Short mmCIF file of C-alpha atoms in Angstrom, two decimals:
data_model
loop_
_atom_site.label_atom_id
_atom_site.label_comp_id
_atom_site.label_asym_id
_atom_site.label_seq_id
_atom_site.Cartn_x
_atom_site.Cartn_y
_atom_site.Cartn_z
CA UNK A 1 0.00 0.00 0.00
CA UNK A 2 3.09 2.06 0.86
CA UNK A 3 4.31 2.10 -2.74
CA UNK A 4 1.34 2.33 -4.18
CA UNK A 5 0.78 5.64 -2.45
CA UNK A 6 4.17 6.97 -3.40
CA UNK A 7 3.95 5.82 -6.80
CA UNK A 8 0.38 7.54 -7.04
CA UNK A 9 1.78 10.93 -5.89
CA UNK A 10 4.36 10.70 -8.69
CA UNK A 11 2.23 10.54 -11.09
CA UNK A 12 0.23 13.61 -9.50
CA UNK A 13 -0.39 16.78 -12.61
CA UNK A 14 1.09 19.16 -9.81
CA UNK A 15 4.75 17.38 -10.55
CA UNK A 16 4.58 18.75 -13.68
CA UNK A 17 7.28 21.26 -12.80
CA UNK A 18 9.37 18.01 -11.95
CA UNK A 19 12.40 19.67 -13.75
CA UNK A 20 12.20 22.67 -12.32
CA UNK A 21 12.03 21.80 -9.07
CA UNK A 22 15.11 19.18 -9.33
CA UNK A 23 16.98 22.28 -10.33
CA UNK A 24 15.72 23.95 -7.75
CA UNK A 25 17.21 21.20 -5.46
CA UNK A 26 20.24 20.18 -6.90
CA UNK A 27 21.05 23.92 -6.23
CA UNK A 28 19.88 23.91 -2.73
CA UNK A 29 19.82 20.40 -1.26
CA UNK A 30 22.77 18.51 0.26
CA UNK A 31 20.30 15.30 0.40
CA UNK A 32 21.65 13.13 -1.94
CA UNK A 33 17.69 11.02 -2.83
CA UNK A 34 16.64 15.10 -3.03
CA UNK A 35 19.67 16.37 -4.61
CA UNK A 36 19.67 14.15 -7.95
CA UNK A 37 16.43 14.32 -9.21
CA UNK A 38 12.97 15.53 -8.95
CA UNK A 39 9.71 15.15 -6.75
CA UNK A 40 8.58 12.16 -9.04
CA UNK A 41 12.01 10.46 -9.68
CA UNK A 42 12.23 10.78 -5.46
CA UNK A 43 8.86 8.91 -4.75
CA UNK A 44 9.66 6.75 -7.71
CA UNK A 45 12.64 5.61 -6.23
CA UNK A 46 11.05 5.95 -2.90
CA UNK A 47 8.37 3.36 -3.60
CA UNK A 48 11.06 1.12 -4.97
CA UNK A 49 12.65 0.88 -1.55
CA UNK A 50 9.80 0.52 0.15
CA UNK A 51 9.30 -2.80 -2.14
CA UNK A 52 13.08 -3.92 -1.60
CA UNK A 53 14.52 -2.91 1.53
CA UNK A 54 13.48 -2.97 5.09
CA UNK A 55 10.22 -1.05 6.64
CA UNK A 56 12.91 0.37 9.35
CA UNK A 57 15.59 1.37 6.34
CA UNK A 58 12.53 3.57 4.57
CA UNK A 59 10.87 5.10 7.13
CA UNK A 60 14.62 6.07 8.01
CA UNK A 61 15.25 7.67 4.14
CA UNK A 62 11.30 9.06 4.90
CA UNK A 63 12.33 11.20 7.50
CA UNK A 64 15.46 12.57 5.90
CA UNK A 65 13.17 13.21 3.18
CA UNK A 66 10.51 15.02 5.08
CA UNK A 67 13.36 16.71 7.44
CA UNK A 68 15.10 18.16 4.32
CA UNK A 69 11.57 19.18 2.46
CA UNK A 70 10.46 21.29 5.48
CA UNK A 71 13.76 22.70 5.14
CA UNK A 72 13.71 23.55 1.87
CA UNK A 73 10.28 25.35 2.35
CA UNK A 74 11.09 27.36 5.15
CA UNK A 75 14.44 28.43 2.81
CA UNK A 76 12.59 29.05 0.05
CA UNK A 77 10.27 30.83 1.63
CA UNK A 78 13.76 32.97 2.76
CA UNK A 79 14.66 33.29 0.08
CA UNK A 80 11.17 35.16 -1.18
CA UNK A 81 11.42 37.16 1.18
CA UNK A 82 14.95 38.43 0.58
CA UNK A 83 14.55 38.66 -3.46
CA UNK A 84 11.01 40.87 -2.62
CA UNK A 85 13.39 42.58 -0.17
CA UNK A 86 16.22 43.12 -2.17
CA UNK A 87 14.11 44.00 -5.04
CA UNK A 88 11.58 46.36 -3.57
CA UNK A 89 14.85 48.22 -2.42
CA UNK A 90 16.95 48.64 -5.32
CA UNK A 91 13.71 49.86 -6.87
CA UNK A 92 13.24 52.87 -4.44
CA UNK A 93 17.01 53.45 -4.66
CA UNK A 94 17.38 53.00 -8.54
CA UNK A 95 14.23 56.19 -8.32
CA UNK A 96 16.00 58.22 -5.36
CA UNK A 97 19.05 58.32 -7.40
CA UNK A 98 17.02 58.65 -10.89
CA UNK A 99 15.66 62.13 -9.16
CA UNK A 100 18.72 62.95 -7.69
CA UNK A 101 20.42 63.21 -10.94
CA UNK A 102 17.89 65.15 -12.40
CA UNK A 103 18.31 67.45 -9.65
CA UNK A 104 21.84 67.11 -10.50
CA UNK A 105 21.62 68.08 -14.25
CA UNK A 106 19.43 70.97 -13.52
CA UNK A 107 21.46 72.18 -11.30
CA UNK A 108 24.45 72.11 -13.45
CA UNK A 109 22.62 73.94 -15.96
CA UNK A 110 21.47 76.71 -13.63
CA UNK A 111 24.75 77.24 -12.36
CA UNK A 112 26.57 77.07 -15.77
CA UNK A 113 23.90 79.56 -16.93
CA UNK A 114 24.58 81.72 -13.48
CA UNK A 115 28.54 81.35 -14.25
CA UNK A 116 27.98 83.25 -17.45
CA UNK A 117 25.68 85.73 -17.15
CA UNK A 118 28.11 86.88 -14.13
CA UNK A 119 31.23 86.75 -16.75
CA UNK A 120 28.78 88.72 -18.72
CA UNK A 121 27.95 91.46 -16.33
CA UNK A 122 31.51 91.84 -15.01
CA UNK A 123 32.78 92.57 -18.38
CA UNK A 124 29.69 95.18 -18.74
CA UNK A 125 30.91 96.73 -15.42
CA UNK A 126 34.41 96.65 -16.46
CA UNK A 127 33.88 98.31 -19.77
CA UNK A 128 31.33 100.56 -17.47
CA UNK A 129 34.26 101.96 -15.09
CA UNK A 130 36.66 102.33 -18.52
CA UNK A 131 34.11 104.59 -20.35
CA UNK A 132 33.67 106.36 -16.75
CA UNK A 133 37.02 106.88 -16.41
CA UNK A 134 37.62 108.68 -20.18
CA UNK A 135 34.67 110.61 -19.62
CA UNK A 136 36.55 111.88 -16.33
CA UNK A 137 39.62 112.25 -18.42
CA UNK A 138 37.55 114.50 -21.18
CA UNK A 139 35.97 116.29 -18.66
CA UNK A 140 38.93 117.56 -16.72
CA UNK A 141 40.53 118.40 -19.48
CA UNK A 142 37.17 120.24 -20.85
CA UNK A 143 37.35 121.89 -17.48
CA UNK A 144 41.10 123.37 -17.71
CA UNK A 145 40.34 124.84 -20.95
CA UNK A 146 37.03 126.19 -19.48
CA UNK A 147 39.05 127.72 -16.60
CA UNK A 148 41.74 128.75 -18.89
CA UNK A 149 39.57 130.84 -21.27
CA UNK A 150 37.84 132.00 -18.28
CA UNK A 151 41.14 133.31 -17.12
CA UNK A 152 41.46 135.12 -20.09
CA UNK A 153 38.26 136.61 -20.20
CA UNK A 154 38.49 137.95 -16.58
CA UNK A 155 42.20 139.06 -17.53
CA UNK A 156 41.23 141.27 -20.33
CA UNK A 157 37.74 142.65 -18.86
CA UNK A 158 39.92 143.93 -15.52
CA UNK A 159 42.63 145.32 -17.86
CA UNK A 160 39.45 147.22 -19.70
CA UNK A 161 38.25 148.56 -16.43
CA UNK A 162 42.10 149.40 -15.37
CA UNK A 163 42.49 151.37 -18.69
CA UNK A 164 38.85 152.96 -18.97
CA UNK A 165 39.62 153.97 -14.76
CA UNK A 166 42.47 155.92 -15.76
CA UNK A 167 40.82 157.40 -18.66
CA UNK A 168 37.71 158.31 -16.33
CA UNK A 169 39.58 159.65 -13.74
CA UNK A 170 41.27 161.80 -15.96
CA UNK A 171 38.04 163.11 -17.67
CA UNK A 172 36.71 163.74 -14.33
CA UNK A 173 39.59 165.48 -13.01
CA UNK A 174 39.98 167.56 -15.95
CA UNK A 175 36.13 168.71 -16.46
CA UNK A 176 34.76 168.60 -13.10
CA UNK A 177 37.31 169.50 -11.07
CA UNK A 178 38.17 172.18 -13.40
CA UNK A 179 41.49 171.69 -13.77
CA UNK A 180 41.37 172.00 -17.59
CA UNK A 181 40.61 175.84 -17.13
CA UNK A 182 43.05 176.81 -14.43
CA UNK A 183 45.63 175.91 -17.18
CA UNK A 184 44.22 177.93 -19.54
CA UNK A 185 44.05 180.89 -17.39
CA UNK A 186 48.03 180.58 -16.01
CA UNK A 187 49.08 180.99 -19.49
CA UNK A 188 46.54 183.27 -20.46
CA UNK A 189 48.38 186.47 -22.48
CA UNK A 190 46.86 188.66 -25.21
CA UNK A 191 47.22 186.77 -28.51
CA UNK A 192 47.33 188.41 -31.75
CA UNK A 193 44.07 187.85 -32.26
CA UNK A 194 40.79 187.33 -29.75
CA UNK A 195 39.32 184.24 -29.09
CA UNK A 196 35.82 183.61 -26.89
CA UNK A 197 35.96 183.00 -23.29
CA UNK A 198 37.02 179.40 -22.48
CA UNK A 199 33.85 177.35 -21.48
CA UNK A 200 34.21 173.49 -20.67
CA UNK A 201 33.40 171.28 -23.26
CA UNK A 202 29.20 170.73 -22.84
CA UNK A 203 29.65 167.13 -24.31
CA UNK A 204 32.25 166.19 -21.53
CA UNK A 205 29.58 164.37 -19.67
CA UNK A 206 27.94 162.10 -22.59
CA UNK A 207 31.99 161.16 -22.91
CA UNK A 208 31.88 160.50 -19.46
CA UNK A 209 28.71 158.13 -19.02
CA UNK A 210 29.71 156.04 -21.84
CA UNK A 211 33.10 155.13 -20.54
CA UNK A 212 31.16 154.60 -17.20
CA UNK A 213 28.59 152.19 -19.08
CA UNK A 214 31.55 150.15 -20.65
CA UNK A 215 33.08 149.84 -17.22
CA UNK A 216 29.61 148.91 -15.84
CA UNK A 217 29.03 146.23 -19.04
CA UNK A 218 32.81 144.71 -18.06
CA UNK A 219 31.99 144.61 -14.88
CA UNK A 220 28.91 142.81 -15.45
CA UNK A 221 30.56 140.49 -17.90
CA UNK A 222 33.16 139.64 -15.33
CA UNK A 223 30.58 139.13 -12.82
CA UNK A 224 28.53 136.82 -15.13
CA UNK A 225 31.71 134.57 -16.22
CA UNK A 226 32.90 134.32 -12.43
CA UNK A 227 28.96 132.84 -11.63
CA UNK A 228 29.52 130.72 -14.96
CA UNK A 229 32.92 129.51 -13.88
CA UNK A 230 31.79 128.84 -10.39
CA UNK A 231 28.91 126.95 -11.51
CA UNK A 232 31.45 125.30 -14.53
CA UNK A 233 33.40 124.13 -11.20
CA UNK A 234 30.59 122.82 -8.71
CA UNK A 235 28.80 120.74 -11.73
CA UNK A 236 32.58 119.46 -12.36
CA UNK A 237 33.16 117.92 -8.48
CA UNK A 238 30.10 116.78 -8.54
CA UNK A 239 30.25 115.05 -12.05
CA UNK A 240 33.83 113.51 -10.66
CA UNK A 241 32.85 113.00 -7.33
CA UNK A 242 29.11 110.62 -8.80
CA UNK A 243 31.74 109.43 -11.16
CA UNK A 244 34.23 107.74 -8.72
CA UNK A 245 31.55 106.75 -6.24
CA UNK A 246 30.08 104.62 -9.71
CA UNK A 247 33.18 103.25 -9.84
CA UNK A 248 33.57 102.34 -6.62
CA UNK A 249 30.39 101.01 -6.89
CA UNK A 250 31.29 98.76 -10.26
CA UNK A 251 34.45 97.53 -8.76
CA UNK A 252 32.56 96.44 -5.35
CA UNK A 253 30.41 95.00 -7.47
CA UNK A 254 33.18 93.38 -10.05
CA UNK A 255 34.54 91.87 -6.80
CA UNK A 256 31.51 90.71 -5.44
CA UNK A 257 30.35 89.25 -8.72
CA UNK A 258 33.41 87.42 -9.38
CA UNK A 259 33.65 85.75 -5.75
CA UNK A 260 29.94 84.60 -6.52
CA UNK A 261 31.32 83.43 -9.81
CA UNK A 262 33.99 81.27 -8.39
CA UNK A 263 31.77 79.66 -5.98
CA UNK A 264 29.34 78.72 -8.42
CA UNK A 265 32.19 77.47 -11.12
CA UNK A 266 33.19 75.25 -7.78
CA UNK A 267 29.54 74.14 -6.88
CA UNK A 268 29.62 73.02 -10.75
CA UNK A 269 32.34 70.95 -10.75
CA UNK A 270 31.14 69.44 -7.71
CA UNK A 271 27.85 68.44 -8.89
CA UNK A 272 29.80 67.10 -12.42
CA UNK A 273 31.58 64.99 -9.67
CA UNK A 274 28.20 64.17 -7.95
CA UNK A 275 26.71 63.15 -11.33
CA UNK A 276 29.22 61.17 -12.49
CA UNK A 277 29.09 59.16 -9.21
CA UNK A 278 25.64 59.16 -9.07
CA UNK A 279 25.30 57.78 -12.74
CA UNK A 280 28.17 55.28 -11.78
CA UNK A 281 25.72 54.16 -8.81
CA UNK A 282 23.12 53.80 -11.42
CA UNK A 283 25.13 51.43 -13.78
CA UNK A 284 26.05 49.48 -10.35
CA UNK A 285 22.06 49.24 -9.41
CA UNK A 286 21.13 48.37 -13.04
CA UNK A 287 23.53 45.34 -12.82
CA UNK A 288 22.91 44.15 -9.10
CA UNK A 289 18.97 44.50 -10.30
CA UNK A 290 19.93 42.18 -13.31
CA UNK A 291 21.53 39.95 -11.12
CA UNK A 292 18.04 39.86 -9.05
CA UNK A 293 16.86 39.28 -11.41
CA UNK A 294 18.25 36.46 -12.67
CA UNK A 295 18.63 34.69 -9.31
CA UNK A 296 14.77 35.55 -7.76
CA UNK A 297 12.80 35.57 -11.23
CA UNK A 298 12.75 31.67 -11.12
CA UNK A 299 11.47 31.25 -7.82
CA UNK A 300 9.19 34.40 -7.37
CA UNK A 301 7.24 33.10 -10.58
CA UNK A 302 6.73 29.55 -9.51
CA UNK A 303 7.06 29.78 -5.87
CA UNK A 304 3.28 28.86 -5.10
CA UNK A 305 3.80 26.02 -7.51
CA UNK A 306 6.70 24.99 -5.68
CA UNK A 307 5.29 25.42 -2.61
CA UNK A 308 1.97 23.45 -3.17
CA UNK A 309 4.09 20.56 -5.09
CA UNK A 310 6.43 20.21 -1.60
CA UNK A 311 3.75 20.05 0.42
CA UNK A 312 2.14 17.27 -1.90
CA UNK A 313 5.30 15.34 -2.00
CA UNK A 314 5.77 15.83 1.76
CA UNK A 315 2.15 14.59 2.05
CA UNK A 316 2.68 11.16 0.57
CA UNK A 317 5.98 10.49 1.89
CA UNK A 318 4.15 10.79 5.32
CA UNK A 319 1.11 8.70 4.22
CA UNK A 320 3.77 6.32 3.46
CA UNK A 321 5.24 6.38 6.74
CA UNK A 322 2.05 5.98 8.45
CA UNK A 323 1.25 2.79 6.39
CA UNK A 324 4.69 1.05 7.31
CA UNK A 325 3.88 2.22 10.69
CA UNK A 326 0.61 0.39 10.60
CA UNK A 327 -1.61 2.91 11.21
CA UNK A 328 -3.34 3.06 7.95
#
């Protein structure tokens, strides 16, 4: 009855996967009756012995059997575990690091785009604080001539009024303080023939008022190209003094600009480091997920097969038992 059992559960449609399994074993089992072959070569043989050798020899190979099949589960079952494990991991990882070097590349970008518009806006400055500086040049030298012309012009109205002063005072001196006629009179003598009285000259004072009114129009020219000067001067410091606080300005912001450039030329190269590692960790996931793969695929596609066809074989190999045992 014993072999017939055993030789029924071979023949079972669940042992279908009979090579599958005996691979399965062969890698796995250090049971030499479960090592060589599969679930229906093992009750085959099995049944054999059970025909052949001793009740007290079978039951003996029986429990090896059963011993090692229970183990065999509870490794499998292990071994699940670990490949769902393993695999659910390298998933989440394989995305973390997936994101990561998105973040990466956009990162590289932003800072490669930040690198050059700095490059671009320190050469602006720089180009900024030349053009400043000629036009500081140019003005200066706007300003001397300015100055010196205004020199000139103050020269020769104060020489006017020096000449037309003399002149005046001479006029005045002569016709109002009638000085003109006491000469006359000291050297007066009968002459040969008679003149009229001496009179001073009635258009001494239009004479008079007009070399006043040039004085007056120098003096007001002076006046008005001393205000223009001054002015010329005060627009001058304050065009050189805006102009050198600008550049001060640009070259604060030169130096500020290029430290920020620097740092983000370094924070590039490090994330080109990052990256490359990064995509180096990727190639090292894709080929430990491959090798997942290729070790769990097997077992995670036909492990409730495998499961239900050891607990079939374990099954009969125990209804065996219990018939050599006599208590079927």
């Amino acid at each position: 009855r014993a072999a017939k059992v055993l030789r029924s559960a071979a023949a079972a449609p669940t042992f279908e996967a009979d090579d599958l399994l005996a691979s399965w074993h062969t890698r796995a089992s250090s049971s030499r009756l479960l090592g060589v072959a599969g679930p229906r070569s093992r009750l085959s043989t099995l049944a054999t012995a059970v025909q052949l050798d001793g009740f007290t020899k079978v039951k003996e190979m029986i429990d090896k059997m059963a011993e090692e099949l229970k183990k065999q589960q509870a490794e499998e079952v292990q071994f699940k575990d670990y490949c769902d494990k393993e695999l659910k991991e390298t998933e989440a990882t394989t995305y973390d690091k997936q994101m990561l070097k998105k973040d990466l590349e956009g990162q590289m970008d932003q800072l490669e785009t930040l690198v050059k518009q700095l490059s671009k806006e320190i050469e602006e400055a720089k180009t900024q604080i030349s053009e400043t500086e000629v036009a500081i040049k140019q003005a200066g030298q706007t300003r001397e001539e300015e100055n010196a012309e205004f020199q000139s012009v103050v020269a020769d109205q104060r020489a006017t009024q020096g000449i037309l002063a003399k002149a005046l005072a001479k006029l005045e001196d002569f016709y109002k303080k009638n000085i003109g006629k006491e000469v006359f009179l000291q050297a007066q003598q009968t002459p040969p023939v008679q003149f009229t009285n001496y009179t001073a000259n009635a258009g001494s004072s239009s004479v008079i008022s007009l070399i006043e009114q040039i004085m007056g129009d120098s003096k007001a020219l002076e006046a008005e190209e001393t205000a223009a000067e001054t002015k010329a001067q005060a627009d001058y410091e304050i065009f050189v003094g805006d102009s050198n606080s600008l550049i001060q300005d640009l070259q604060e912001s030169i130096a500020h600009k290029t430290k920020a450039s620097a740092a983000a030329a370094a924070d590039h190269n490090q994330a080109g480091l990052d990256l490359t590692n990064t995509e180096s960790e990727l190639d090292s996931l894709a080929e430990y997920e491959a090798d997942l793969h290729a070790e769990c695929d097997f077992v995670l596609k036909n492990f409730d097969i495998r499961q239900a066809a050891r607990l079939q074989e374990l099954e009969a190999i125990q209804q065996a038992k219990a018939i050599l045992s006599g208590a079927k």
